[in-house]
């Protein structure tokens, strides 16, 4: 189903779940390239921009939390735009849907939105996406700080899960941002000009958002790697302490086990018939225990 907002001479079409009739409408009305139509039918396309004399076709990716606010997922934003139209298509990021619905309400009430061109409308859409993504990255930063705070107090299993989850989300954002950073550098430099003059500063603002978020996510990546190494060191140290204690017990019990094993054999041994043999063995065992403890202490193993 195609929904449309008319802003003066500009049309904004939003197609949430495009079907064959919708694609036929795009072909007949705007004469889009068949490969672009095919890209709209599929998902998980790489970010790109296709430039034609009459229109541009843009695919961008933005992160979005799942409904449990744990895992980040990639949401595609596919946009056709020409001199007098913008078309957002497919199951786009929720920000695009909300912005369209808000714009539709304003259009119904006031009859017009304060957008002068398709480039300006595209910038408005991208700016809202940048603001939402910026807030999302700040949430990741807060989670990194919480992991840092709770590193020494939380159970190991929980900490491992949180570190792994945060690292996964950071890697996903890096994967999303890397190709798009170069794309908007082309916008700012004028290599991709759009349809309206004097938009370079606006594209530069989008690039500034990207660069700021890129710097933030790089900082968080370094922090989470540092926390991961610190956690690994803590776990290694705890494991070593446990092994150390068990080794002490084994070292102390070994000679005692040897003595009791000897006197458990069915052979004649010295003092076996002595009524005080148990006391002798107990005394020797106690001396061995304290002797080993003294030895460990002097070697500073305890």
GROMACS .gro file of C-alpha atoms in nm:
model
  302
    1UNK     CA    1   0.000   0.000   0.000
    2UNK     CA    2   0.133   0.342  -0.101
    3UNK     CA    3   0.075   0.633   0.135
    4UNK     CA    4   0.146   0.983   0.011
    5UNK     CA    5   0.206   1.324   0.163
    6UNK     CA    6   0.203   1.624  -0.067
    7UNK     CA    7   0.428   1.912   0.040
    8UNK     CA    8   0.374   2.193  -0.210
    9UNK     CA    9   0.512   2.043  -0.532
   10UNK     CA   10   0.694   1.764  -0.345
   11UNK     CA   11   0.546   1.417  -0.297
   12UNK     CA   12   0.660   1.183  -0.020
   13UNK     CA   13   0.550   0.825  -0.088
   14UNK     CA   14   0.592   0.567   0.187
   15UNK     CA   15   0.545   0.201   0.091
   16UNK     CA   16   0.554  -0.021   0.398
   17UNK     CA   17   0.495  -0.366   0.245
   18UNK     CA   18   0.543  -0.328  -0.130
   19UNK     CA   19   0.368  -0.576  -0.357
   20UNK     CA   20   0.384  -0.634  -0.733
   21UNK     CA   21   0.131  -0.357  -0.802
   22UNK     CA   22   0.342  -0.110  -0.604
   23UNK     CA   23   0.655  -0.203  -0.796
   24UNK     CA   24   0.464  -0.172  -1.122
   25UNK     CA   25   0.352   0.177  -1.014
   26UNK     CA   26   0.715   0.275  -0.953
   27UNK     CA   27   0.821   0.143  -1.293
   28UNK     CA   28   0.537   0.311  -1.480
   29UNK     CA   29   0.540   0.643  -1.295
   30UNK     CA   30   0.908   0.704  -1.225
   31UNK     CA   31   1.078   0.463  -1.468
   32UNK     CA   32   1.319   0.330  -1.209
   33UNK     CA   33   1.593   0.096  -1.322
   34UNK     CA   34   1.493  -0.273  -1.301
   35UNK     CA   35   1.798  -0.350  -1.085
   36UNK     CA   36   1.686  -0.090  -0.830
   37UNK     CA   37   1.341  -0.246  -0.822
   38UNK     CA   38   1.504  -0.584  -0.769
   39UNK     CA   39   1.707  -0.443  -0.480
   40UNK     CA   40   1.383  -0.328  -0.320
   41UNK     CA   41   1.246  -0.681  -0.335
   42UNK     CA   42   1.539  -0.826  -0.143
   43UNK     CA   43   1.681  -0.751   0.200
   44UNK     CA   44   2.029  -0.715   0.348
   45UNK     CA   45   2.168  -0.520   0.057
   46UNK     CA   46   2.498  -0.341   0.112
   47UNK     CA   47   2.480   0.036   0.172
   48UNK     CA   48   2.516   0.215  -0.159
   49UNK     CA   49   2.397   0.499  -0.378
   50UNK     CA   50   2.304   0.467  -0.745
   51UNK     CA   51   2.309   0.792  -0.940
   52UNK     CA   52   2.090   0.856  -1.243
   53UNK     CA   53   2.008   1.181  -1.424
   54UNK     CA   54   1.647   1.179  -1.299
   55UNK     CA   55   1.686   1.030  -0.952
   56UNK     CA   56   1.909   0.880  -0.684
   57UNK     CA   57   1.862   0.543  -0.516
   58UNK     CA   58   2.005   0.518  -0.165
   59UNK     CA   59   2.035   0.217   0.067
   60UNK     CA   60   2.152   0.281   0.422
   61UNK     CA   61   2.173   0.064   0.732
   62UNK     CA   62   2.096   0.171   1.087
   63UNK     CA   63   2.115  -0.024   1.413
   64UNK     CA   64   1.803  -0.093   1.611
   65UNK     CA   65   1.754  -0.285   1.936
   66UNK     CA   66   1.531  -0.592   1.938
   67UNK     CA   67   1.218  -0.591   2.152
   68UNK     CA   68   1.415  -0.707   2.456
   69UNK     CA   69   1.665  -0.420   2.419
   70UNK     CA   70   1.956  -0.663   2.415
   71UNK     CA   71   2.069  -0.748   2.064
   72UNK     CA   72   2.120  -0.490   1.792
   73UNK     CA   73   1.979  -0.568   1.451
   74UNK     CA   74   2.032  -0.399   1.117
   75UNK     CA   75   1.740  -0.212   0.965
   76UNK     CA   76   1.756  -0.100   0.605
   77UNK     CA   77   1.642   0.237   0.481
   78UNK     CA   78   1.579   0.245   0.106
   79UNK     CA   79   1.509   0.580  -0.053
   80UNK     CA   80   1.441   0.698  -0.407
   81UNK     CA   81   1.458   1.072  -0.448
   82UNK     CA   82   1.431   1.309  -0.741
   83UNK     CA   83   1.360   1.677  -0.790
   84UNK     CA   84   0.998   1.657  -0.675
   85UNK     CA   85   0.961   1.327  -0.490
   86UNK     CA   86   1.090   1.111  -0.207
   87UNK     CA   87   1.000   0.743  -0.184
   88UNK     CA   88   1.078   0.542   0.129
   89UNK     CA   89   1.016   0.175   0.074
   90UNK     CA   90   1.005  -0.152   0.268
   91UNK     CA   91   1.017  -0.239   0.638
   92UNK     CA   92   1.230   0.062   0.720
   93UNK     CA   93   1.364   0.175   1.054
   94UNK     CA   94   1.082   0.273   1.291
   95UNK     CA   95   1.209   0.633   1.291
   96UNK     CA   96   1.114   0.665   0.923
   97UNK     CA   97   0.765   0.531   0.991
   98UNK     CA   98   0.713   0.763   1.288
   99UNK     CA   99   0.842   1.063   1.097
  100UNK     CA  100   0.610   0.987   0.806
  101UNK     CA  101   0.309   0.948   1.034
  102UNK     CA  102   0.395   1.272   1.216
  103UNK     CA  103   0.441   1.451   0.886
  104UNK     CA  104   0.109   1.314   0.766
  105UNK     CA  105  -0.071   1.452   1.072
  106UNK     CA  106   0.092   1.793   1.026
  107UNK     CA  107   0.006   1.788   0.659
  108UNK     CA  108  -0.357   1.707   0.737
  109UNK     CA  109  -0.375   1.988   0.993
  110UNK     CA  110  -0.172   2.264   0.832
  111UNK     CA  111  -0.177   2.156   0.471
  112UNK     CA  112   0.198   2.197   0.427
  113UNK     CA  113   0.528   2.106   0.592
  114UNK     CA  114   0.826   2.336   0.618
  115UNK     CA  115   1.039   2.146   0.369
  116UNK     CA  116   1.139   2.316   0.046
  117UNK     CA  117   1.296   2.034  -0.157
  118UNK     CA  118   1.350   1.660  -0.179
  119UNK     CA  119   1.710   1.706  -0.060
  120UNK     CA  120   1.589   1.894   0.247
  121UNK     CA  121   1.334   1.622   0.324
  122UNK     CA  122   1.599   1.353   0.285
  123UNK     CA  123   1.823   1.549   0.521
  124UNK     CA  124   1.539   1.570   0.775
  125UNK     CA  125   1.486   1.192   0.758
  126UNK     CA  126   1.858   1.124   0.796
  127UNK     CA  127   1.892   1.372   1.082
  128UNK     CA  128   1.619   1.195   1.281
  129UNK     CA  129   1.789   0.862   1.215
  130UNK     CA  130   2.121   1.006   1.332
  131UNK     CA  131   1.967   1.140   1.654
  132UNK     CA  132   1.810   0.802   1.732
  133UNK     CA  133   2.133   0.617   1.652
  134UNK     CA  134   2.331   0.860   1.869
  135UNK     CA  135   2.099   0.785   2.162
  136UNK     CA  136   2.138   0.413   2.099
  137UNK     CA  137   2.518   0.437   2.107
  138UNK     CA  138   2.499   0.630   2.434
  139UNK     CA  139   2.303   0.334   2.577
  140UNK     CA  140   2.591   0.109   2.480
  141UNK     CA  141   2.829   0.349   2.653
  142UNK     CA  142   2.618   0.331   2.970
  143UNK     CA  143   2.629  -0.049   2.956
  144UNK     CA  144   3.010  -0.040   2.923
  145UNK     CA  145   3.027   0.182   3.233
  146UNK     CA  146   2.797  -0.054   3.425
  147UNK     CA  147   3.014  -0.352   3.331
  148UNK     CA  148   3.318  -0.161   3.453
  149UNK     CA  149   3.143  -0.083   3.783
  150UNK     CA  150   3.018  -0.437   3.841
  151UNK     CA  151   3.325  -0.621   3.714
  152UNK     CA  152   3.443  -0.726   4.062
  153UNK     CA  153   3.099  -0.789   4.210
  154UNK     CA  154   2.893  -0.976   3.951
  155UNK     CA  155   2.893  -1.351   3.892
  156UNK     CA  156   3.135  -1.464   3.622
  157UNK     CA  157   2.864  -1.611   3.397
  158UNK     CA  158   2.666  -1.287   3.399
  159UNK     CA  159   2.974  -1.075   3.330
  160UNK     CA  160   3.082  -1.296   3.040
  161UNK     CA  161   2.735  -1.267   2.889
  162UNK     CA  162   2.727  -0.887   2.921
  163UNK     CA  163   3.076  -0.840   2.778
  164UNK     CA  164   3.004  -1.074   2.485
  165UNK     CA  165   2.672  -0.907   2.411
  166UNK     CA  166   2.817  -0.555   2.422
  167UNK     CA  167   3.111  -0.656   2.205
  168UNK     CA  168   2.873  -0.810   1.951
  169UNK     CA  169   2.667  -0.491   1.936
  170UNK     CA  170   2.978  -0.277   1.891
  171UNK     CA  171   3.102  -0.497   1.606
  172UNK     CA  172   2.763  -0.468   1.434
  173UNK     CA  173   2.772  -0.087   1.453
  174UNK     CA  174   3.126  -0.083   1.313
  175UNK     CA  175   3.011  -0.303   1.026
  176UNK     CA  176   2.721  -0.065   0.957
  177UNK     CA  177   2.913   0.261   0.982
  178UNK     CA  178   3.231   0.181   0.791
  179UNK     CA  179   3.092   0.192   0.433
  180UNK     CA  180   2.843   0.471   0.508
  181UNK     CA  181   3.111   0.702   0.644
  182UNK     CA  182   3.280   0.703   0.304
  183UNK     CA  183   2.946   0.753   0.131
  184UNK     CA  184   2.866   1.075   0.318
  185UNK     CA  185   3.217   1.201   0.265
  186UNK     CA  186   3.123   1.200  -0.104
  187UNK     CA  187   2.812   1.405  -0.021
  188UNK     CA  188   3.009   1.665   0.172
  189UNK     CA  189   3.281   1.692  -0.093
  190UNK     CA  190   3.022   1.755  -0.364
  191UNK     CA  191   3.099   1.432  -0.549
  192UNK     CA  192   2.732   1.349  -0.490
  193UNK     CA  193   2.547   1.677  -0.529
  194UNK     CA  194   2.176   1.601  -0.497
  195UNK     CA  195   1.919   1.824  -0.668
  196UNK     CA  196   1.948   2.143  -0.465
  197UNK     CA  197   2.243   2.375  -0.431
  198UNK     CA  198   2.395   2.480  -0.097
  199UNK     CA  199   2.327   2.143   0.069
  200UNK     CA  200   2.694   2.063   0.135
  201UNK     CA  201   2.677   2.204   0.488
  202UNK     CA  202   2.376   1.986   0.565
  203UNK     CA  203   2.544   1.673   0.430
  204UNK     CA  204   2.849   1.776   0.632
  205UNK     CA  205   2.631   1.781   0.943
  206UNK     CA  206   2.525   1.421   0.876
  207UNK     CA  207   2.892   1.333   0.829
  208UNK     CA  208   2.972   1.502   1.160
  209UNK     CA  209   2.714   1.278   1.328
  210UNK     CA  210   2.876   0.974   1.172
  211UNK     CA  211   3.227   1.076   1.270
  212UNK     CA  212   3.124   1.159   1.627
  213UNK     CA  213   2.945   0.826   1.665
  214UNK     CA  214   3.237   0.646   1.501
  215UNK     CA  215   3.476   0.800   1.756
  216UNK     CA  216   3.243   0.706   2.042
  217UNK     CA  217   3.208   0.347   1.930
  218UNK     CA  218   3.585   0.315   1.885
  219UNK     CA  219   3.631   0.436   2.244
  220UNK     CA  220   3.371   0.189   2.369
  221UNK     CA  221   3.538  -0.088   2.170
  222UNK     CA  222   3.873  -0.017   2.337
  223UNK     CA  223   3.706  -0.002   2.678
  224UNK     CA  224   3.521  -0.331   2.636
  225UNK     CA  225   3.838  -0.500   2.512
  226UNK     CA  226   4.022  -0.368   2.817
  227UNK     CA  227   3.744  -0.486   3.048
  228UNK     CA  228   3.746  -0.826   2.878
  229UNK     CA  229   4.120  -0.863   2.937
  230UNK     CA  230   4.082  -0.748   3.297
  231UNK     CA  231   3.802  -0.998   3.352
  232UNK     CA  232   4.010  -1.277   3.196
  233UNK     CA  233   4.299  -1.186   3.428
  234UNK     CA  234   4.067  -1.193   3.730
  235UNK     CA  235   3.928  -1.531   3.632
  236UNK     CA  236   4.277  -1.669   3.570
  237UNK     CA  237   4.390  -1.542   3.909
  238UNK     CA  238   4.088  -1.695   4.083
  239UNK     CA  239   4.146  -2.025   3.907
  240UNK     CA  240   4.511  -2.020   4.007
  241UNK     CA  241   4.414  -1.955   4.368
  242UNK     CA  242   4.178  -2.252   4.365
  243UNK     CA  243   4.441  -2.478   4.209
  244UNK     CA  244   4.693  -2.352   4.464
  245UNK     CA  245   4.470  -2.446   4.757
  246UNK     CA  246   4.393  -2.787   4.609
  247UNK     CA  247   4.763  -2.845   4.547
  248UNK     CA  248   4.841  -2.765   4.912
  249UNK     CA  249   4.581  -3.015   5.027
  250UNK     CA  250   4.716  -3.278   4.788
  251UNK     CA  251   5.074  -3.214   4.900
  252UNK     CA  252   4.978  -3.249   5.266
  253UNK     CA  253   4.762  -3.558   5.214
  254UNK     CA  254   5.012  -3.744   4.996
  255UNK     CA  255   5.261  -3.846   5.273
  256UNK     CA  256   4.973  -3.921   5.511
  257UNK     CA  257   4.812  -4.143   5.249
  258UNK     CA  258   5.144  -4.320   5.193
  259UNK     CA  259   5.188  -4.395   5.566
  260UNK     CA  260   4.833  -4.524   5.613
  261UNK     CA  261   4.863  -4.733   5.296
  262UNK     CA  262   5.180  -4.898   5.422
  263UNK     CA  263   5.022  -4.992   5.754
  264UNK     CA  264   4.715  -5.119   5.576
  265UNK     CA  265   4.918  -5.389   5.399
  266UNK     CA  266   4.910  -5.752   5.521
  267UNK     CA  267   5.280  -5.766   5.607
  268UNK     CA  268   5.481  -5.731   5.924
  269UNK     CA  269   5.588  -5.370   5.986
  270UNK     CA  270   5.782  -5.211   6.274
  271UNK     CA  271   5.573  -5.121   6.580
  272UNK     CA  272   5.270  -5.290   6.421
  273UNK     CA  273   5.202  -5.487   6.738
  274UNK     CA  274   5.280  -5.197   6.971
  275UNK     CA  275   4.963  -5.082   7.156
  276UNK     CA  276   5.077  -4.721   7.113
  277UNK     CA  277   5.133  -4.746   6.734
  278UNK     CA  278   4.824  -4.540   6.656
  279UNK     CA  279   4.953  -4.255   6.869
  280UNK     CA  280   5.291  -4.275   6.698
  281UNK     CA  281   5.132  -4.259   6.353
  282UNK     CA  282   4.902  -3.974   6.456
  283UNK     CA  283   5.197  -3.780   6.599
  284UNK     CA  284   5.409  -3.838   6.289
  285UNK     CA  285   5.118  -3.729   6.067
  286UNK     CA  286   5.070  -3.408   6.267
  287UNK     CA  287   5.443  -3.334   6.248
  288UNK     CA  288   5.437  -3.386   5.871
  289UNK     CA  289   5.138  -3.152   5.833
  290UNK     CA  290   5.295  -2.874   6.037
  291UNK     CA  291   5.633  -2.931   5.874
  292UNK     CA  292   5.484  -2.889   5.526
  293UNK     CA  293   5.290  -2.581   5.633
  294UNK     CA  294   5.609  -2.431   5.777
  295UNK     CA  295   5.793  -2.511   5.453
  296UNK     CA  296   5.520  -2.354   5.238
  297UNK     CA  297   5.522  -2.047   5.460
  298UNK     CA  298   5.899  -2.003   5.438
  299UNK     CA  299   5.883  -2.033   5.058
  300UNK     CA  300   5.605  -1.771   5.066
  301UNK     CA  301   5.364  -2.001   4.891
  302UNK     CA  302   5.105  -1.928   5.158
   0.00000   0.00000   0.00000
